[in-house]
Each structure stands twice: as structure tokens, then as C-alpha cells.
PDB file of C-alpha atoms in Angstrom:
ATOM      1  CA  UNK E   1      -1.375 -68.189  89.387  1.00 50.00           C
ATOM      2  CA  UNK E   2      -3.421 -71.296  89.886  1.00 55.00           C
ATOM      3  CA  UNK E   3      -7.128 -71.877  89.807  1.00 60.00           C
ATOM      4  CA  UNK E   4      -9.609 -70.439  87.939  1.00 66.00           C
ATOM      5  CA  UNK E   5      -7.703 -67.164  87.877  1.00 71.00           C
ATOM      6  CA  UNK E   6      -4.280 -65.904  87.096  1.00 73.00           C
ATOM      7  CA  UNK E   7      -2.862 -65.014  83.619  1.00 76.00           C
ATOM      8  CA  UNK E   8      -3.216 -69.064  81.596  1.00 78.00           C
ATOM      9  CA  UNK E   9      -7.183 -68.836  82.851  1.00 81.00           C
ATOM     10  CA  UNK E  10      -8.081 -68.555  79.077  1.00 79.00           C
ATOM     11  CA  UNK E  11      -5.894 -70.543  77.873  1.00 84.00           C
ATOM     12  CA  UNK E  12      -7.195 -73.138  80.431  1.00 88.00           C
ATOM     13  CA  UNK E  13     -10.437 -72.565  79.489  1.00 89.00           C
ATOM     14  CA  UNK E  14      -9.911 -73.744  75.960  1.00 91.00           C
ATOM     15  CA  UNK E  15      -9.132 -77.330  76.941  1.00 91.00           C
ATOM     16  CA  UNK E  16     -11.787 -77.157  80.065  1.00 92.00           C
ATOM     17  CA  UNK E  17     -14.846 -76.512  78.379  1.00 93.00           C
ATOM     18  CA  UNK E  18     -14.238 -79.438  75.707  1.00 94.00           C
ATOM     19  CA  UNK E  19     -13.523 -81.758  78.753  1.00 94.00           C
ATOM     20  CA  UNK E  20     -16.590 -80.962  80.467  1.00 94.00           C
ATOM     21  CA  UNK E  21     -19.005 -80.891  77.150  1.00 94.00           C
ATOM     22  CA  UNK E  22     -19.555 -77.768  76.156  1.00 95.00           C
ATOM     23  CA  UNK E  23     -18.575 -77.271  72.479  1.00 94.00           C
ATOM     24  CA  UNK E  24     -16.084 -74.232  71.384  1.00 94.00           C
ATOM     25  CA  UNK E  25     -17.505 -72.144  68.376  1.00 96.00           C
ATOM     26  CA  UNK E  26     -14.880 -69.642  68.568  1.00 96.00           C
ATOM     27  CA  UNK E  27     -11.517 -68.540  70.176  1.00 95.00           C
ATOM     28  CA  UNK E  28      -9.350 -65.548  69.617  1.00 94.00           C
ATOM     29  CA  UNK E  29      -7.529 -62.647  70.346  1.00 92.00           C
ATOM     30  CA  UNK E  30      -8.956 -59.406  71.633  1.00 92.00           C
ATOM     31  CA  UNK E  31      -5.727 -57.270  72.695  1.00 94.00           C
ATOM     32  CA  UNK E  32      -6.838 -53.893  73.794  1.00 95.00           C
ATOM     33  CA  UNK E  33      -3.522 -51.480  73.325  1.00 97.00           C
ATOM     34  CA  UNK E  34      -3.736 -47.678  74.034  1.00 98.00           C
ATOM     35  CA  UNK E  35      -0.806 -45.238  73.744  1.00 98.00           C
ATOM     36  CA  UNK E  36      -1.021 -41.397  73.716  1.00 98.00           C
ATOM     37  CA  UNK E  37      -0.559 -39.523  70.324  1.00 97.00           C
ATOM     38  CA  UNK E  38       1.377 -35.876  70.659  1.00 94.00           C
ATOM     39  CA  UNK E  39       1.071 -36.289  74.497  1.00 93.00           C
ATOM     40  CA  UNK E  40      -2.453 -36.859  74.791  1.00 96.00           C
ATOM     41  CA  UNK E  41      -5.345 -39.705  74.311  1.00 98.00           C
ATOM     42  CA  UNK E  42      -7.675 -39.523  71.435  1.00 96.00           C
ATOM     43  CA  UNK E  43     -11.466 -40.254  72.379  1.00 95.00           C
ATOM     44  CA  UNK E  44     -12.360 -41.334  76.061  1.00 96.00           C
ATOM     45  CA  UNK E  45      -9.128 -43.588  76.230  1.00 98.00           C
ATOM     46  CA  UNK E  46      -7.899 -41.692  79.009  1.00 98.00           C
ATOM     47  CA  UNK E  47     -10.997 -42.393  80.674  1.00 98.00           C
ATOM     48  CA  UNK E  48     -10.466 -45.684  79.999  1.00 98.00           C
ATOM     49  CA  UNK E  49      -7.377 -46.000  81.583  1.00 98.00           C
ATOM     50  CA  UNK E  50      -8.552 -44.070  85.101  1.00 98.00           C
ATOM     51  CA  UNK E  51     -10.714 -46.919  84.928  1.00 98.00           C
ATOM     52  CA  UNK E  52      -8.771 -49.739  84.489  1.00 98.00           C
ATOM     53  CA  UNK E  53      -6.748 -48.168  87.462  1.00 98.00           C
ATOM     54  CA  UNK E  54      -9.907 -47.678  89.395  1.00 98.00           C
ATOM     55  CA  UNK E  55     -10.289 -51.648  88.761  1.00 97.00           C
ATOM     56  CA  UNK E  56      -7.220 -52.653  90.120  1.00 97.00           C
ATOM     57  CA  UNK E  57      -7.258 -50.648  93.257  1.00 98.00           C
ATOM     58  CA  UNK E  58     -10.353 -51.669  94.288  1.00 97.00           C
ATOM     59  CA  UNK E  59      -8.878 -55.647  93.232  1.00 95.00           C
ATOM     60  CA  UNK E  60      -5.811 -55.358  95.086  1.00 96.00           C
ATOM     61  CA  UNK E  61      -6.659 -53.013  97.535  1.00 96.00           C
ATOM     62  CA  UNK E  62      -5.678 -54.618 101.365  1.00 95.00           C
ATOM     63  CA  UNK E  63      -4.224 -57.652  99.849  1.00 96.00           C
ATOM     64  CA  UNK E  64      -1.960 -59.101 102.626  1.00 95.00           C
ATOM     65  CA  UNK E  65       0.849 -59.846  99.644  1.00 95.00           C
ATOM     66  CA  UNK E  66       0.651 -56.078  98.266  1.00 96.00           C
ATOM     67  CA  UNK E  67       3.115 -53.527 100.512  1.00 96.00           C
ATOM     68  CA  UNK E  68       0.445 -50.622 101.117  1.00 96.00           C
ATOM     69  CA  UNK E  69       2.425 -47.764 100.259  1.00 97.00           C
ATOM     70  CA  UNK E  70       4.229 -48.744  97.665  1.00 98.00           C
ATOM     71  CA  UNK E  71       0.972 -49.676  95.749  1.00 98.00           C
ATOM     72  CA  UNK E  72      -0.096 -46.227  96.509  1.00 98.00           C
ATOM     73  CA  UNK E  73       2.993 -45.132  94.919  1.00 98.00           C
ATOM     74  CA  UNK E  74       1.940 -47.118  92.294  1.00 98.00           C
ATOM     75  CA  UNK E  75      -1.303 -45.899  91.586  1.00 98.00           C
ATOM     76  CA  UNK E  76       0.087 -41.761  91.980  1.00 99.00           C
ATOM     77  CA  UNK E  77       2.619 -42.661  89.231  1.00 99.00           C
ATOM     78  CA  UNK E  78      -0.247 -44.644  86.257  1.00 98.00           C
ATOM     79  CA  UNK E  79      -2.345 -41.090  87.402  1.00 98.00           C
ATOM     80  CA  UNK E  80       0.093 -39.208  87.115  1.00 98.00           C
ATOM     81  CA  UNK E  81       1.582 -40.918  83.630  1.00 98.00           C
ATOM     82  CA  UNK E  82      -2.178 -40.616  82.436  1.00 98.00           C
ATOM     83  CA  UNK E  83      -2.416 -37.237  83.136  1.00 98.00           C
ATOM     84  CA  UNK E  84       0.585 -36.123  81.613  1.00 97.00           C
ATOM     85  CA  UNK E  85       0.145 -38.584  78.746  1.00 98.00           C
ATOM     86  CA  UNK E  86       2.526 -40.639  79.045  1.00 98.00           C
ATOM     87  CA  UNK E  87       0.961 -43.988  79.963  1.00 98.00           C
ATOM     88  CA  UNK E  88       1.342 -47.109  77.275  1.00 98.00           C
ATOM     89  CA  UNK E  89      -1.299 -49.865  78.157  1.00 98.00           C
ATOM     90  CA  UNK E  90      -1.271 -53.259  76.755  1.00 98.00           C
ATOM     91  CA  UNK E  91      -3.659 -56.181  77.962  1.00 95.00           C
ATOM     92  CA  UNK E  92      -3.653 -59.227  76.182  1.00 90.00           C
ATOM     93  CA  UNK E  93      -6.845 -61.248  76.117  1.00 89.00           C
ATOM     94  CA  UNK E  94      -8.411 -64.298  74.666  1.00 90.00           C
ATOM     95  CA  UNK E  95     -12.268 -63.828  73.533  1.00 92.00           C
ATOM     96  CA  UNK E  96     -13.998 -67.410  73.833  1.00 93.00           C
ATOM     97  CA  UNK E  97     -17.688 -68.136  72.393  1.00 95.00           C
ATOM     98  CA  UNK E  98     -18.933 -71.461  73.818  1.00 95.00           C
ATOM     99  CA  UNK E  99     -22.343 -73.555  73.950  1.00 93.00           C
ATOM    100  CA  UNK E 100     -24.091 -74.967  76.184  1.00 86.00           C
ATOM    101  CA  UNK E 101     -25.436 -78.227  75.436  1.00 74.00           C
TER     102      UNK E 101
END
């Protein structure tokens, strides 16, 4: 939750850059949502999503925190909620446009 990571990075990073010189031009946000429609995703969004998953198991995978199988379990049940359509995905996300001086 601390550091340069964790889910206040951006909001962080709004106050950092200024501190440290670099001028904001723009902030805002950039929520990505994706929900099925009659059981299925429209477009590659269920693509989209396999990837996202792919992300986060190759993130989290080994981490001495995470219990093995039940992140496994984890993973089989966003597959399986994918494939069947089912799967509601929601990141919030701040875009930020900074320059360099």
C-alpha cells in the first residue's frame, strides 16, 4: 500500500510531480468498465479480460502473502465467470499528462 505502488499511486503522483518540478498539463479519469450483454462480451472484451487475468497471475504468482491454492481457485472461477459470461470488471484509473522541464 505504500511506495510508489498500491492503489493512492496516482493520486500521489499528482502532488509529486509538482514538488519535484515537473508541471501537470492534465489529470483525469480513465475508468475502463466491461460487463457482458445477453450472457456474452461484445468485441474482443472477453479477450480483454483473459488478459487482465493473465496479468495478475503472472503479478502475484509465488507471492509469499498469496495462499497458492486458493489463488488458483481464484483464477478457475474469473475463467470460468468469463467463459460463461458472467464476469463484471471495473478498474478505476487516473490518466496524468506531465512535462518535463
Amino acid at each position: 500500500e505504500g511506495g510508489a505502488a498500491g492503489v493512492h499511486c496516482g493520486r500521489r503522483l499528482l502532488t509529486h510531480l509538482p514538488e519535484a518540478g515537473v508541471p501537470l498539463l492534465r489529470a483525469g479519469s480513465s475508468d475502463w468498465v466491461v460487463f457482458p450483454r445477453d450472457g456474452a462480451y461484445p468485441a474482443n472484451e472477453a479477450y480483454f479480460l483473459y488478459h487482465i487475468l493473465h496479468f495478475v497471475e503472472t503479478e502475484l504468482s509465488g507471492h509469499p502473502e498469496l495462499d497458492e491454492q486458493k489463488f488458483a481457485d481464484w483464477l478457475h472461477t474469473r475463467r470460468r465467470q468469463i467463459a460463461e459470461g458472467e464476469l463484471v470488471y471495473i478498474a478505476h484509473q487516473l490518466d496524468v499528462l506531465a512535462e518535463t522541464p
